[in-house]
Every structure is written in structure tokens, then in C-alpha cells.
Short mmCIF file of C-alpha atoms in Angstrom, two decimals:
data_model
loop_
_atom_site.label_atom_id
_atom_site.label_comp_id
_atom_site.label_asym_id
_atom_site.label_seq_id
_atom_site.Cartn_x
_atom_site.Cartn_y
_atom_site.Cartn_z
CA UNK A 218 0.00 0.00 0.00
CA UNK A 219 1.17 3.11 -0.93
CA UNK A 220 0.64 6.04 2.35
CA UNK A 221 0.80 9.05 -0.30
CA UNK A 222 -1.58 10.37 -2.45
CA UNK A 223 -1.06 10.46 -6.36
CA UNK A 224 0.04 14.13 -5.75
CA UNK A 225 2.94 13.41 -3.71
CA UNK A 226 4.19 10.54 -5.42
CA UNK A 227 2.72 10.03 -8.72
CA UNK A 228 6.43 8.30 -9.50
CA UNK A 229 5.43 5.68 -7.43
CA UNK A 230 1.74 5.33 -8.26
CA UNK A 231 3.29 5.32 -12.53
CA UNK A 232 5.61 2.30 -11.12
CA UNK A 233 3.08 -0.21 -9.26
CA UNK A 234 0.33 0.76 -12.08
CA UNK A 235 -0.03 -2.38 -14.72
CA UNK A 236 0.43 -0.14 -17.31
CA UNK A 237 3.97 -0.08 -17.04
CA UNK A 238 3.95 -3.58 -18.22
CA UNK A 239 2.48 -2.92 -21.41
CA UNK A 240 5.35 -3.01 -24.01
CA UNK A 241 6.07 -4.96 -26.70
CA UNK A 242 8.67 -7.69 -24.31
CA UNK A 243 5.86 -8.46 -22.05
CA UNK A 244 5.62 -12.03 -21.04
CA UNK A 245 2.65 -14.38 -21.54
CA UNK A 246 0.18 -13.04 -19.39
CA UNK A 247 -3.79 -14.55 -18.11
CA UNK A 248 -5.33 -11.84 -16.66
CA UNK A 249 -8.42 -12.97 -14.60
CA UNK A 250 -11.38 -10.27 -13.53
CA UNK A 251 -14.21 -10.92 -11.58
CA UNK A 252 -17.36 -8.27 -13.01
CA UNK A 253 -18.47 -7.32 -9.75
CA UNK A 254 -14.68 -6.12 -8.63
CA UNK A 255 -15.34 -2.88 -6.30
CA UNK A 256 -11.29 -1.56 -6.37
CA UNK A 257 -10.50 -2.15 -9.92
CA UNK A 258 -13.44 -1.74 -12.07
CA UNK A 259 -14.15 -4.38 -14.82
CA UNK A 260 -13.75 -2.07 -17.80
CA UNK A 261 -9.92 -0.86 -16.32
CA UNK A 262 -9.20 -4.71 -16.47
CA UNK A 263 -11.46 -5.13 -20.18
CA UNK A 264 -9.00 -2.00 -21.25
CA UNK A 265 -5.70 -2.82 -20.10
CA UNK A 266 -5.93 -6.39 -22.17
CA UNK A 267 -6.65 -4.99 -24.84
CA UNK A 268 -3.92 -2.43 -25.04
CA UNK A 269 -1.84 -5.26 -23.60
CA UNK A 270 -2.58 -7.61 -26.51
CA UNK A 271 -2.09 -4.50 -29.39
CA UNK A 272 1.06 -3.85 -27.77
CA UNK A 273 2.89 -7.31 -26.78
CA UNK A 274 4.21 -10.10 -29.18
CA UNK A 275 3.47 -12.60 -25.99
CA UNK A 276 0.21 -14.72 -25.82
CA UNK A 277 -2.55 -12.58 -23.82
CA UNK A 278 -5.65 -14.14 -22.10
CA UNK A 279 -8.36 -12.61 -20.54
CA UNK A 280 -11.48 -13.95 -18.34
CA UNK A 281 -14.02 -12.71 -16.96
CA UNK A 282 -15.49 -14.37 -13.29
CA UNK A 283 -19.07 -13.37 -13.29
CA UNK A 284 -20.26 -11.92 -9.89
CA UNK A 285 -16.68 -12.34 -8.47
CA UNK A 286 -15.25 -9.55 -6.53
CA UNK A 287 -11.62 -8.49 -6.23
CA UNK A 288 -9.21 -11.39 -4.39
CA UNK A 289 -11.84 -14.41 -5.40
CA UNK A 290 -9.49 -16.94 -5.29
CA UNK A 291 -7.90 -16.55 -2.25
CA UNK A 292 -10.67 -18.44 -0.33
CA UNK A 293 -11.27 -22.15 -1.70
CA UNK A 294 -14.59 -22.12 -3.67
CA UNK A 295 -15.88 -22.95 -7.15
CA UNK A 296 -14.57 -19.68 -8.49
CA UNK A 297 -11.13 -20.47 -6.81
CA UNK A 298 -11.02 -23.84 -8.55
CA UNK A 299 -11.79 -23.23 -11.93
CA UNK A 300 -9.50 -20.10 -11.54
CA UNK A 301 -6.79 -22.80 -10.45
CA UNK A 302 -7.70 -25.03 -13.59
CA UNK A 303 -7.82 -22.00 -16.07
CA UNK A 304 -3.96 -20.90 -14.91
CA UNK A 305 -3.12 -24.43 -15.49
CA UNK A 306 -4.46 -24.66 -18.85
CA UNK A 307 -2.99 -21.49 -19.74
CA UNK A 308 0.08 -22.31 -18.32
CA UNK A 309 0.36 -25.80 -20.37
CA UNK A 310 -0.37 -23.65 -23.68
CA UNK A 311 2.71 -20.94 -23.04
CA UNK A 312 5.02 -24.11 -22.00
CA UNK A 313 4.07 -26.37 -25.22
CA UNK A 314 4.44 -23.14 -27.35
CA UNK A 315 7.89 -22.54 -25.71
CA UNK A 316 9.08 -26.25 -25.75
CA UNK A 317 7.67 -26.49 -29.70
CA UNK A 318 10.01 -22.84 -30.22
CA UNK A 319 12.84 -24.62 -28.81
CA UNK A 320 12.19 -27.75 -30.79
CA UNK A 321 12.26 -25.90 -33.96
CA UNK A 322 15.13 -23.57 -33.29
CA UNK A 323 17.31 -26.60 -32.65
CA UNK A 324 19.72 -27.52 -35.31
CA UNK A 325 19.65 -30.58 -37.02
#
């Protein structure tokens, strides 16, 4: 948590803000959002994908966690789970694209 205001130390604020991730080197990223989210508002999360996937050469996922609020998964539930299976799936897809790179980029 940051103890300033965005007046004091916008510096700071520009640093922890996702944003800064946005550039072309970004790595894979799965960005999960639940719609009812009461600190970061759906459509921040909506934007910041998008401008993530026009901007980045990396694979970019984003879902969407109907009626889930800000920290779902940290308590075991449904939501939790499938969020659990849904990082493992996207996982497995950015490993088998990497291993298939590497496969190809060997020389014969």
C-alpha cells in the first residue's frame, strides 16, 4: 500500500500501475477479472488487455469471473477452482508453445 496520495508521489503510483507492463517484451500473461470487482473496475481490467494484446508479441488471455469480486481466489470455492484449472491450462499452452520454439530452433 502506498501512504501518499497520487500528488505526492505520482512516480510511485506510474511504477506499481499495470500499465507499465504494457510493451512490446511483455511475457505471456492470463489476466483474470471478476465483473463485480469494487477496487478495480471491470472495464480498467477489459481495457488494459486490450492495449496489452495490441502492444505485446506474448500470448494474452483474458477472463471474466461473473459476480466475483476483487481477491476471489484466495478463499477455496468454485470460483477459486476453476481459476486454479484455467492458470493451469494457460500455463500448459505458453510451455508447449515454448518447448515447440525450442524444438524448432534446434539444429539438425
Amino acid at each position: 500500500m502506498v501512504k501518499q496520495t497520487f500528488a505526492e508521489a505520482p512516480e510511485i503510483f506510474r511504477e506499481a500501475s499495470p500499465q507499465s507492463a504494457i510493451r512490446p517484451d511483455a511475457p505471456p500473461m492470463f489476466l483474470l477479472h471478476g465483473t463485480n470487482d469494487s477496487l478495480v473496475p471491470v472495464e480498467s481490467a477489459r481495457r488494459f488487455a486490450e492495449d496489452l494484446r495490441a502492444t505485446s508479441t506474448s500470448t494474452v488471455a483474458y477472463a471474466e469471473f461473473p459476480g466475483a469480486q476483487h481477491a476471489f481466489e484466495l478463499f477455496s470455492s468454485v470460483r477459486a477452482h476453476a481459476c486454479a484449472e484455467a492458470v493451469e491450462r494457460f500455463l500448459g499452452v505458453v510451455y508447449g508453445r515454448h518447448r515447440a520454439a525450442l524444438e524448432t530452433s534446434r539444429p539438425a
